Each structure stands twice: as structure tokens, then as C-alpha cells.
Amino acid sequence: MSELPEMTQGQEEPAGSTAVWTLSLVGAFAFMILYGVLYPNHPFPGLGDILPLFSELGSSVVWFFIAGIILGLSMLLAMLVGESIAE
Amino acid sequence: MEIRTLFISYVIWLFFVRYLTITGLGPFGSFARDISTFMLGKGLGPAADLMEDRAGGAAKTWFAHGIFWFIIAATLSFLGMWTAYEPNALHSLGAIGYSPSEAQATAAIHVVTAFGALSMMLMAAGFAMQGRLSGGRMANEATTALIAFAWSAVVAAGLILSHTDLIGTSSWFELPPVYYILLTLLALPLFANHLLTMANSGSPVMIPQWFIVMGYAAFIWLGAVSMFLLGGENHTLSWLLVKVLFGGWLLSQALGIAHHVIPSALGVPLWSRSLATLTLFGTFLTFSPLGAVASVPSMGPFMQAMVAILLSLSLVPLIATVVNLTKTASGRVMESYGVKFTILGVMLLIPISFGSLFVSVSAFGGGNELAHIASTLDTLALWGVFGMIALGSAHLLFPQVTGRELFSCAKTKMTFWFATVGIVGFGTSQFIVDYVNNSIGAADVSLALEEAGVSAVGVGDVQAFAAIMFYGVALAGVFAAQNMLQGSFRGAVLSDGAPAPNVITAQMAISGTTSIRNLLSAGAGVDTVLTVDGGSSGGRISLSDISPTEEVSEEADADAELEEEESEQPVVEIPGNLSKMLKAELVELAKAAGVSTTGTKSDLVDRLSA
């Protein structure tokens, strides 16, 4: 009697999948632009709450750089926790 | 206290340490070893059991702490550059009580960069290297790993202290002198551990080990002498402390690691032993030009001349290092990212040292006309030279101590390119800013502009560009940390850490005893013939190669094919008087014999004779 494999996830990466996620990204950006055109005075949900936060911090571009470092350190912490739990 | 007296005390202390190292803790003998072993182990009581006493454990812990401080230090440096462009960028943080003055921010950058990030990463590499060269492990791994936490705590305390009014005006040593004594006290057991490891191994002390041990000696001297700063402002002492911090400590550690990483990664011996020895002595017996920001307002002409000579002589070991290491890695730099980082750091030594030399000479009792580029040169020395060598060691030695390769080759590439582009971009743009600001700020220029009714725009945008470029170094730190962390958990398991030599030394002499690992590191292969001349204790071992280079690495795979080909090839008789034949005849003969026909006549004769 043959045993069924525990995992049925494929390992292939067809060229079409790249086209799909590229189109998805383009579509998402197109939607954001369209939203701005249709509702010019409405802040984008979610993103509209984040961007003013940066302006509250002093309207300096440096906060985007600091956010990058904080993101990097957070990813490090998440990796450390994740890998330790996986161990 | 006079600079002469201080420098003489420094040199005497270094020679004493050299004597101790050569004699294996000599006059203190076995008692010193026993007491050091006890103090590093059971003497700590329950604290000694907090860390696992596993080979490589110390280096792994120090690397982990070092790369964390690397990110923090690079970020603080970036913010320092950005606030030079936009002074009010971080003012909103004043709401939570963070509003450092320029001097406080600079002190914080100095303490975290020099004593946190770079010191810790270079020390980690030193432990990894020492372990490999001395029988596989440090004499005590657990306590050394434990001290990494204490060191980090002291660096964190320094970061907090630098934001208070306790900071002074001494460049690079802004914190109260007792702070540096604390670091020295932590360095003492690490220094003893290095000495003990070498004394226990019995192997001859190699050049990289000398750099590491003498560097620790310099660091310990640094902490003790910084106490003289308690007596009040002393420009000469501050100047000397900065020179020893950069040259005696950071540079020596970096050079020690570079002298190990390149031969070890490529499996080739150092190109020249005499150049390496020259570098070792020159590094400690001259004044390093790095640390250009230190200045002495007035000094007598004799001392000025002496210091200028010693500063100029320091270029000799630096040039010797660059030539020796680039020749060692000649044509094979691309084989390893550890080597790429290290070679880049080593090569940057030349332009940065030349620039720093001019600044340092004019800053010691002269007019200090080049003060405007001093800070940029120091930043480049720290991140371009020491930072790159530290990253190189992390990419080569960290996998060796964890037993696993780094997780992602793509991240390694990103780290390299972000760091390289960041350093080069920052350096070029910051020099533009420094020179333009200095020119516009000159009294006669500003007067002329004022009279003409013209206001200079300045180079604010270029300053922002320099800061953004340097941000690449902070990102390189993040990528390296992620790669190291994931690699230590999920990286491919390393089979055997021993390097695989593919260029084998023709002849090499090693005095005293040695280990198989050292022989492999020195370029010996499985077919190398060992000939022992003289007695077993005082004799010399000479290595001579009997196998061509490429055959060693590919021998196993090609054996079967070679046997088949040999049976099919026609037998060609090689005449005895090859040197009398014409080159065209030799080429024909080489074709018939199935060997390469390229090269000079003497190459062909050698090839056919072989």
C-alpha cells in the first residue's frame, strides 16, 4: 500500500506566476491612483492615517529612513523569536 | 605629563607583553596559568555556568553583540550627518526628552562606534581566529561570552552618559575617565584569555595573533593612562590617546584579522613574512595618522619634528600591509565575500592614511589648516577600513564558529554593495561639503560676498546626499545581521572548517611545533612532503610541494578520466637536452606530449621536464 505524501505543495515556479504578481502590483497601484482621482479630498484608508503621523513628527524625510532601520531591527527581532521557537 | 614620557611608557609596556607572550607567561610560569584558568572559570562562581563552555561560543556571542551595535552606531552616524543638513529634523523628539546638543550627539556616536560596534566585532573575530590557530578553542569560552554582555551594558551606559552634562571636551574620550577604566577592567580577562590560549597551545605565535595580543596591551594602557585626564585638560595626552585608540587598538585588531582572513579563506600563505613583521612593528612603534581630528594647539619645534617623522613613518607599515595582502589575494579576490570586504577595507587604508597624515601633521602644534576634513577622514577610517574588515571577518569567521554557512548569498551581495557604495558615495560627497563650507566660511570670502551683496547657497543638498549614501552602511549592517542570525539557525552545515588549498607553497619553513590546522592554513596539501631537519624539539620543518596546484582540488574527480586518457595517449619520448632546442621545436614536442604550449621557452622546458 502506497502512502500519500504529507505535503502536496509543488516546487515549480512557472514564468506565468511572475506575470501574475507583477500585474497584481500594477493593478494595486492603479487602484490607488484611481481612488485619488475619483475622491481627491479623501485620504486613502490606512495609508492616510500613517502619512500624517510622519508630518506630526516634524515633516522631515529623515523619519522615513529611521522607519527603515526600525523595520530592519523589528525583522531581526521577529527572526530571532521565530527561529528560537522553531528550534 | 610629557608626550615623550607617555610614549616611552607605552613602548616599554608593549615590549613587556611581547616578552610575556614569547615565553608563554614566562616568569610567572604555571602559577600564572593556574590562577588565570581559575579566575576565568570557577573563580566567577555561579556566573561561570550562565554560558555554555563550547568551542566558538565566545566569538559567536561577541559577533551577535557587535553587529547589533554596528546597526545602532551606523544609524546614529547617519542621523548626525542628516542633522548637519537639517538641524531641526529630530526636534519633535524633544517631547519625550531627547534633544541632545551637537557635542552630546558626537560623544554618543564616538562611544558606540569605537567601543561598541567596531571593537566588539573585531574582538569577536579575534576570538574566532585565536581559537582556530590555538587548537580549536579559547582557553575559556564561557566567561569570554559572559563578558560580551557586560561590555554591551557598559557601551549602553556610555550611550546614556554621553547625553548628559558629564561629557568633556577631549576628542573621542568625552566621557569621564573612569568609564574607560571600566572598559579596561573588562578587557583584562580577555587579554589573559588570549595569553592563556596561546600558552596552552604551544604552537608558534603567528603574525595575526601578535596583532591581537599587542592590540589588547595597547587598549589596557589606554584605559590606565586616560586617568591622567582627571588632572584637567591636556591636549597632548588627548592627542596620544586618540592615536593609540585608532592605531594601537582598532587598526592593530583590523590588521591582525586581515592577515588571517585572506590567507585562511584562500588557502594560501602570506606573500611576504618580512612585510608582515614590518607591519607588526611599524603599527605599534609609530603614531598612526588615523584619528585625524585630534589636535594640539601649540608645541615646540623639536617635538613637532619628531611627531611628524613618526607619523610619516607610519605609512611604511600601512603600504607594506596593502602590498602584502593584495599580493596574497592576487587574482583570487572574487572567490570569497569575506576576502572582498577585507581587501576593500585594506585598500582604502592608503588614501585615507595619506589624507589623515597631512591633517595630523598640521594639527600637531601647527595651524590645523585641514581641520575641516578631519572628521570625514575619521569616519571613513572607522567605517571604510575597520568596518569593512569587521564585516569581512563576520562573513568568513562567523560561519566557522556557528558551524553553519550564512543563510543567503543574495543578502551577502547586498551587504557588500550597500556598504561599498555607501562608503564611497559618502566619502566623495562629504569632502565636497567640507571644502565648499570651508571656502564659503573663510573670513575674506564671506566679507567679499557681503560687500558684493551676494548670499552663498551652500551645499545643503550635497550634505543630504552624503547622509543618504551613508544610510547604505546602516542597511548593510541590517542585512548582515539578518544573514548571520538566519544562517546560525538554518544555514547549510559546514562539513570541515579546514581550508582547501589550491595554491600550494613551493617551500616554507616553520620553527617550533605546529598543528595540522596551521599547516593546512599555511598551504600544505595532502601530497605535501614534510621534511624534518635537526632535532625534534629545536628542528625546522620545511614543506615542499610535489603536486601541481589544480590537481589537489580536482584530483578525486579526475582520477578515473586521467587513467583512461593515459592509456589512449601516444607515448612521447622527451630528449634530455631540452634547453638546447628551439622554441618552435619545444612547442611541437609539447603538443605531442599533450601539455600546454603557452609561456616562455623556460616554461616549456620546465613543463616537459616535469
mmCIF file of C-alpha atoms in Angstrom, chain B residues 193-452:
data_model
loop_
_atom_site.group_PDB
_atom_site.id
_atom_site.type_symbol
_atom_site.label_atom_id
_atom_site.label_comp_id
_atom_site.label_asym_id
_atom_site.label_seq_id
_atom_site.Cartn_x
_atom_site.Cartn_y
_atom_site.Cartn_z
ATOM 1 C CA ASN B 193 42.397 34.523 27.995
ATOM 2 C CA HIS B 194 44.295 35.224 24.777
ATOM 3 C CA LEU B 195 47.654 34.794 26.527
ATOM 4 C CA LEU B 196 46.483 31.621 28.233
ATOM 5 C CA THR B 197 45.120 30.171 24.989
ATOM 6 C CA MET B 198 48.439 30.721 23.241
ATOM 7 C CA ALA B 199 50.451 29.432 26.204
ATOM 8 C CA ASN B 200 48.327 26.256 26.351
ATOM 9 C CA SER B 201 48.514 25.536 22.622
ATOM 10 C CA GLY B 202 52.313 25.504 22.440
ATOM 11 C CA SER B 203 52.146 26.428 18.729
ATOM 12 C CA PRO B 204 54.443 29.164 17.452
ATOM 13 C CA VAL B 205 52.788 32.590 17.689
ATOM 14 C CA MET B 206 51.732 33.776 14.239
ATOM 15 C CA ILE B 207 51.573 37.333 12.952
ATOM 16 C CA PRO B 208 47.765 37.746 13.356
ATOM 17 C CA GLN B 209 47.989 36.554 16.955
ATOM 18 C CA TRP B 210 50.710 39.130 17.651
ATOM 19 C CA PHE B 211 48.475 41.894 16.337
ATOM 20 C CA ILE B 212 45.598 40.793 18.551
ATOM 21 C CA VAL B 213 47.613 40.416 21.757
ATOM 22 C CA MET B 214 49.592 43.633 21.323
ATOM 23 C CA GLY B 215 46.348 45.440 20.495
ATOM 24 C CA TYR B 216 44.893 44.341 23.826
ATOM 25 C CA ALA B 217 48.050 45.565 25.544
ATOM 26 C CA ALA B 218 47.574 48.950 23.875
ATOM 27 C CA PHE B 219 43.908 49.068 24.932
ATOM 28 C CA ILE B 220 44.764 48.306 28.560
ATOM 29 C CA TRP B 221 47.425 51.019 28.544
ATOM 30 C CA LEU B 222 44.844 53.371 27.058
ATOM 31 C CA GLY B 223 42.400 52.916 29.918
ATOM 32 C CA ALA B 224 45.043 53.308 32.594
ATOM 33 C CA VAL B 225 46.584 56.431 31.057
ATOM 34 C CA SER B 226 43.188 58.056 30.441
ATOM 35 C CA MET B 227 43.064 58.528 34.232
ATOM 36 C CA PHE B 228 45.564 61.357 33.787
ATOM 37 C CA LEU B 229 42.725 63.284 32.136
ATOM 38 C CA LEU B 230 41.322 63.675 35.642
ATOM 39 C CA GLY B 231 44.097 66.197 36.236
ATOM 40 C CA GLY B 232 42.419 68.616 33.820
ATOM 41 C CA GLU B 233 42.519 69.388 30.126
ATOM 42 C CA ASN B 234 45.656 68.039 28.486
ATOM 43 C CA HIS B 235 45.783 68.371 24.692
ATOM 44 C CA THR B 236 48.918 66.300 24.283
ATOM 45 C CA LEU B 237 47.537 63.410 26.312
ATOM 46 C CA SER B 238 44.215 63.552 24.464
ATOM 47 C CA TRP B 239 46.086 63.515 21.158
ATOM 48 C CA LEU B 240 48.123 60.471 22.171
ATOM 49 C CA LEU B 241 45.053 58.627 23.451
ATOM 50 C CA VAL B 242 43.276 59.121 20.131
ATOM 51 C CA LYS B 243 46.337 57.904 18.205
ATOM 52 C CA VAL B 244 46.598 54.769 20.371
ATOM 53 C CA LEU B 245 42.846 54.169 20.105
ATOM 54 C CA PHE B 246 42.965 54.288 16.304
ATOM 55 C CA GLY B 247 46.425 52.843 15.644
ATOM 56 C CA GLY B 248 47.276 50.662 18.630
ATOM 57 C CA TRP B 249 43.807 49.252 19.193
ATOM 58 C CA LEU B 250 41.397 49.410 16.224
ATOM 59 C CA LEU B 251 43.980 49.295 13.434
ATOM 60 C CA SER B 252 46.006 46.518 15.052
ATOM 61 C CA GLN B 253 42.898 44.365 15.561
ATOM 62 C CA ALA B 254 41.765 45.017 11.990
ATOM 63 C CA LEU B 255 45.200 44.232 10.537
ATOM 64 C CA GLY B 256 45.502 41.066 12.619
ATOM 65 C CA ILE B 257 42.184 39.858 11.268
ATOM 66 C CA ALA B 258 43.011 40.875 7.699
ATOM 67 C CA HIS B 259 46.305 38.956 7.924
ATOM 68 C CA HIS B 260 44.317 35.881 8.961
ATOM 69 C CA VAL B 261 41.153 36.143 6.870
ATOM 70 C CA ILE B 262 42.791 36.432 3.447
ATOM 71 C CA PRO B 263 45.288 33.540 3.687
ATOM 72 C CA SER B 264 42.770 31.409 5.554
ATOM 73 C CA ALA B 265 39.910 31.954 3.081
ATOM 74 C CA LEU B 266 42.074 31.401 0.024
ATOM 75 C CA GLY B 267 44.274 28.650 1.470
ATOM 76 C CA VAL B 268 47.498 30.456 0.590
ATOM 77 C CA PRO B 269 50.316 31.627 2.833
ATOM 78 C CA LEU B 270 51.048 35.327 3.246
ATOM 79 C CA TRP B 271 53.050 36.674 0.324
ATOM 80 C CA SER B 272 55.833 38.044 2.488
ATOM 81 C CA ARG B 273 56.727 37.271 6.087
ATOM 82 C CA SER B 274 59.122 40.210 6.343
ATOM 83 C CA LEU B 275 56.437 42.692 5.233
ATOM 84 C CA ALA B 276 54.040 41.244 7.801
ATOM 85 C CA THR B 277 56.681 41.632 10.533
ATOM 86 C CA LEU B 278 57.391 45.170 9.367
ATOM 87 C CA THR B 279 53.675 45.936 9.604
ATOM 88 C CA LEU B 280 53.512 44.498 13.111
ATOM 89 C CA PHE B 281 56.374 46.561 14.499
ATOM 90 C CA GLY B 282 55.530 49.662 12.491
ATOM 91 C CA THR B 283 51.936 49.694 13.692
ATOM 92 C CA PHE B 284 52.930 49.888 17.342
ATOM 93 C CA LEU B 285 56.134 51.899 17.190
ATOM 94 C CA THR B 286 54.858 54.838 15.142
ATOM 95 C CA PHE B 287 51.996 57.312 15.542
ATOM 96 C CA SER B 288 49.025 56.344 13.415
ATOM 97 C CA PRO B 289 47.800 59.118 11.095
ATOM 98 C CA LEU B 290 44.247 57.826 11.631
ATOM 99 C CA GLY B 291 42.330 59.745 14.288
ATOM 100 C CA ALA B 292 42.963 62.966 12.411
ATOM 101 C CA VAL B 293 40.532 65.033 14.440
ATOM 102 C CA ALA B 294 42.877 65.108 17.461
ATOM 103 C CA SER B 295 44.894 68.303 17.658
ATOM 104 C CA VAL B 296 47.460 70.036 19.856
ATOM 105 C CA PRO B 297 47.260 73.848 19.657
ATOM 106 C CA SER B 298 50.922 74.588 20.392
ATOM 107 C CA MET B 299 54.085 72.511 20.558
ATOM 108 C CA GLY B 300 57.846 73.091 20.406
ATOM 109 C CA PRO B 301 59.604 72.680 17.041
ATOM 110 C CA PHE B 302 61.621 69.629 18.176
ATOM 111 C CA MET B 303 58.550 67.661 19.273
ATOM 112 C CA GLN B 304 56.708 68.795 16.167
ATOM 113 C CA ALA B 305 59.508 67.415 14.005
ATOM 114 C CA MET B 306 59.710 64.132 15.949
ATOM 115 C CA VAL B 307 55.974 63.552 15.759
ATOM 116 C CA ALA B 308 55.889 64.449 12.054
ATOM 117 C CA ILE B 309 58.638 61.869 11.416
ATOM 118 C CA LEU B 310 56.844 59.163 13.407
ATOM 119 C CA LEU B 311 53.568 59.998 11.655
ATOM 120 C CA SER B 312 55.227 59.774 8.248
ATOM 121 C CA LEU B 313 56.955 56.507 9.141
ATOM 122 C CA SER B 314 53.559 55.010 9.952
ATOM 123 C CA LEU B 315 52.840 54.958 6.228
ATOM 124 C CA VAL B 316 55.552 52.307 5.773
ATOM 125 C CA PRO B 317 53.684 49.517 7.613
ATOM 126 C CA LEU B 318 50.408 50.567 6.015
ATOM 127 C CA ILE B 319 51.817 50.399 2.500
ATOM 128 C CA ALA B 320 53.521 47.103 3.400
ATOM 129 C CA THR B 321 50.154 45.722 4.539
ATOM 130 C CA VAL B 322 48.361 46.719 1.375
ATOM 131 C CA VAL B 323 51.078 45.260 -0.874
ATOM 132 C CA ASN B 324 51.404 42.061 1.161
ATOM 133 C CA LEU B 325 47.696 41.330 1.365
ATOM 134 C CA THR B 326 46.834 42.284 -2.211
ATOM 135 C CA LYS B 327 49.705 40.117 -3.491
ATOM 136 C CA THR B 328 48.495 37.275 -1.260
ATOM 137 C CA ALA B 329 44.998 37.537 -2.712
ATOM 138 C CA SER B 330 46.256 38.342 -6.187
ATOM 139 C CA GLY B 331 43.791 37.200 -8.857
ATOM 140 C CA ARG B 332 41.560 35.413 -6.337
ATOM 141 C CA VAL B 333 39.727 38.245 -4.584
ATOM 142 C CA MET B 334 36.409 37.317 -6.183
ATOM 143 C CA GLU B 335 36.404 33.838 -4.657
ATOM 144 C CA SER B 336 35.073 34.908 -1.268
ATOM 145 C CA TYR B 337 32.980 37.808 0.003
ATOM 146 C CA GLY B 338 34.969 37.719 3.247
ATOM 147 C CA VAL B 339 38.074 38.446 1.180
ATOM 148 C CA LYS B 340 36.296 41.108 -0.897
ATOM 149 C CA PHE B 341 35.234 43.055 2.193
ATOM 150 C CA THR B 342 38.674 42.733 3.741
ATOM 151 C CA ILE B 343 40.640 43.701 0.636
ATOM 152 C CA LEU B 344 38.413 46.719 0.081
ATOM 153 C CA GLY B 345 38.990 47.837 3.666
ATOM 154 C CA VAL B 346 42.733 47.288 3.350
ATOM 155 C CA MET B 347 42.968 49.178 0.054
ATOM 156 C CA LEU B 348 41.061 52.142 1.454
ATOM 157 C CA LEU B 349 43.838 52.438 4.027
ATOM 158 C CA ILE B 350 46.132 54.131 1.528
ATOM 159 C CA PRO B 351 44.065 57.193 0.504
ATOM 160 C CA ILE B 352 42.620 57.630 4.000
ATOM 161 C CA SER B 353 46.035 57.364 5.645
ATOM 162 C CA PHE B 354 47.640 59.834 3.248
ATOM 163 C CA GLY B 355 44.838 62.331 3.830
ATOM 164 C CA SER B 356 44.951 61.792 7.585
ATOM 165 C CA LEU B 357 48.736 62.222 7.600
ATOM 166 C CA PHE B 358 48.509 65.731 6.161
ATOM 167 C CA VAL B 359 45.758 66.640 8.619
ATOM 168 C CA SER B 360 47.574 65.121 11.612
ATOM 169 C CA VAL B 361 50.887 66.842 10.886
ATOM 170 C CA SER B 362 49.242 70.238 10.609
ATOM 171 C CA ALA B 363 47.107 69.530 13.701
ATOM 172 C CA PHE B 364 50.084 68.785 15.973
ATOM 173 C CA GLY B 365 51.221 72.217 17.006
ATOM 174 C CA GLY B 366 50.694 73.666 13.529
ATOM 175 C CA GLY B 367 47.979 75.803 12.016
ATOM 176 C CA ASN B 368 45.499 72.920 11.688
ATOM 177 C CA GLU B 369 44.595 74.210 8.241
ATOM 178 C CA LEU B 370 42.909 70.948 7.214
ATOM 179 C CA ALA B 371 40.686 70.580 10.279
ATOM 180 C CA HIS B 372 37.573 70.793 8.088
ATOM 181 C CA ILE B 373 38.194 67.354 6.543
ATOM 182 C CA ALA B 374 39.442 65.642 9.719
ATOM 183 C CA SER B 375 36.051 64.389 10.851
ATOM 184 C CA THR B 376 35.248 62.945 7.417
ATOM 185 C CA LEU B 377 38.607 61.167 7.301
ATOM 186 C CA ASP B 378 37.989 59.644 10.729
ATOM 187 C CA THR B 379 34.521 58.479 9.706
ATOM 188 C CA LEU B 380 35.997 56.911 6.569
ATOM 189 C CA ALA B 381 38.750 55.219 8.594
ATOM 190 C CA LEU B 382 36.195 53.816 11.026
ATOM 191 C CA TRP B 383 33.606 52.576 8.550
ATOM 192 C CA GLY B 384 35.641 52.228 5.354
ATOM 193 C CA VAL B 385 38.624 50.431 6.851
ATOM 194 C CA PHE B 386 37.704 48.942 10.230
ATOM 195 C CA GLY B 387 34.020 48.493 9.377
ATOM 196 C CA MET B 388 34.722 46.688 6.109
ATOM 197 C CA ILE B 389 37.322 44.414 7.713
ATOM 198 C CA ALA B 390 34.881 43.706 10.557
ATOM 199 C CA LEU B 391 32.162 42.787 8.033
ATOM 200 C CA GLY B 392 34.678 40.632 6.146
ATOM 201 C CA SER B 393 35.503 38.744 9.328
ATOM 202 C CA ALA B 394 31.792 38.309 10.074
ATOM 203 C CA HIS B 395 31.252 36.766 6.632
ATOM 204 C CA LEU B 396 34.167 34.370 6.988
ATOM 205 C CA LEU B 397 34.655 33.640 10.679
ATOM 206 C CA PHE B 398 31.057 33.747 11.963
ATOM 207 C CA PRO B 399 30.072 30.678 9.876
ATOM 208 C CA GLN B 400 33.125 28.882 11.226
ATOM 209 C CA VAL B 401 32.161 29.453 14.856
ATOM 210 C CA THR B 402 28.496 28.551 14.346
ATOM 211 C CA GLY B 403 29.281 25.584 12.108
ATOM 212 C CA ARG B 404 26.755 26.820 9.560
ATOM 213 C CA GLU B 405 27.088 28.915 6.446
ATOM 214 C CA LEU B 406 25.415 32.313 6.173
ATOM 215 C CA PHE B 407 21.803 31.978 5.121
ATOM 216 C CA SER B 408 21.642 33.860 1.852
ATOM 217 C CA CYS B 409 24.232 34.627 -0.792
ATOM 218 C CA ALA B 410 21.946 37.370 -2.152
ATOM 219 C CA LYS B 411 21.997 39.134 1.228
ATOM 220 C CA THR B 412 25.773 38.842 1.351
ATOM 221 C CA LYS B 413 25.956 40.550 -2.048
ATOM 222 C CA MET B 414 23.546 43.252 -0.914
ATOM 223 C CA THR B 415 25.590 43.830 2.228
ATOM 224 C CA PHE B 416 28.754 44.218 0.172
ATOM 225 C CA TRP B 417 27.286 46.597 -2.383
ATOM 226 C CA PHE B 418 25.327 48.701 0.105
ATOM 227 C CA ALA B 419 28.426 49.083 2.279
ATOM 228 C CA THR B 420 30.752 49.787 -0.662
ATOM 229 C CA VAL B 421 28.509 52.274 -2.442
ATOM 230 C CA GLY B 422 27.626 53.833 0.917
ATOM 231 C CA ILE B 423 31.238 54.400 1.933
ATOM 232 C CA VAL B 424 32.426 55.659 -1.467
ATOM 233 C CA GLY B 425 29.347 57.854 -2.010
ATOM 234 C CA PHE B 426 29.555 59.312 1.475
ATOM 235 C CA GLY B 427 33.290 59.980 1.204
ATOM 236 C CA THR B 428 33.170 61.832 -2.119
ATOM 237 C CA SER B 429 30.108 63.937 -1.335
ATOM 238 C CA GLN B 430 31.154 64.767 2.236
ATOM 239 C CA PHE B 431 34.555 66.010 1.021
ATOM 240 C CA ILE B 432 32.722 68.340 -1.393
ATOM 241 C CA VAL B 433 30.624 69.635 1.510
ATOM 242 C CA ASP B 434 33.680 70.104 3.746
ATOM 243 C CA TYR B 435 35.688 72.029 1.162
ATOM 244 C CA VAL B 436 32.813 74.215 -0.028
ATOM 245 C CA ASN B 437 31.696 75.071 3.513
ATOM 246 C CA ASN B 438 35.283 75.849 4.484
ATOM 247 C CA SER B 439 35.755 78.091 1.462
ATOM 248 C CA ILE B 440 32.475 79.940 1.913
ATOM 249 C CA GLY B 441 33.068 80.269 5.643
ATOM 250 C CA ALA B 442 36.546 81.812 5.233
ATOM 251 C CA ALA B 443 36.664 85.366 6.587
ATOM 252 C CA ASP B 444 37.854 87.065 3.390
ATOM 253 C CA VAL B 445 35.396 85.146 1.192
ATOM 254 C CA SER B 446 32.378 85.943 3.371
ATOM 255 C CA LEU B 447 33.461 89.594 3.539
ATOM 256 C CA ALA B 448 33.752 89.741 -0.246
ATOM 257 C CA LEU B 449 30.353 88.098 -0.658
ATOM 258 C CA GLU B 450 28.825 90.514 1.818
ATOM 259 C CA GLU B 451 30.298 93.518 0.029
ATOM 260 C CA ALA B 452 29.042 92.213 -3.307
#
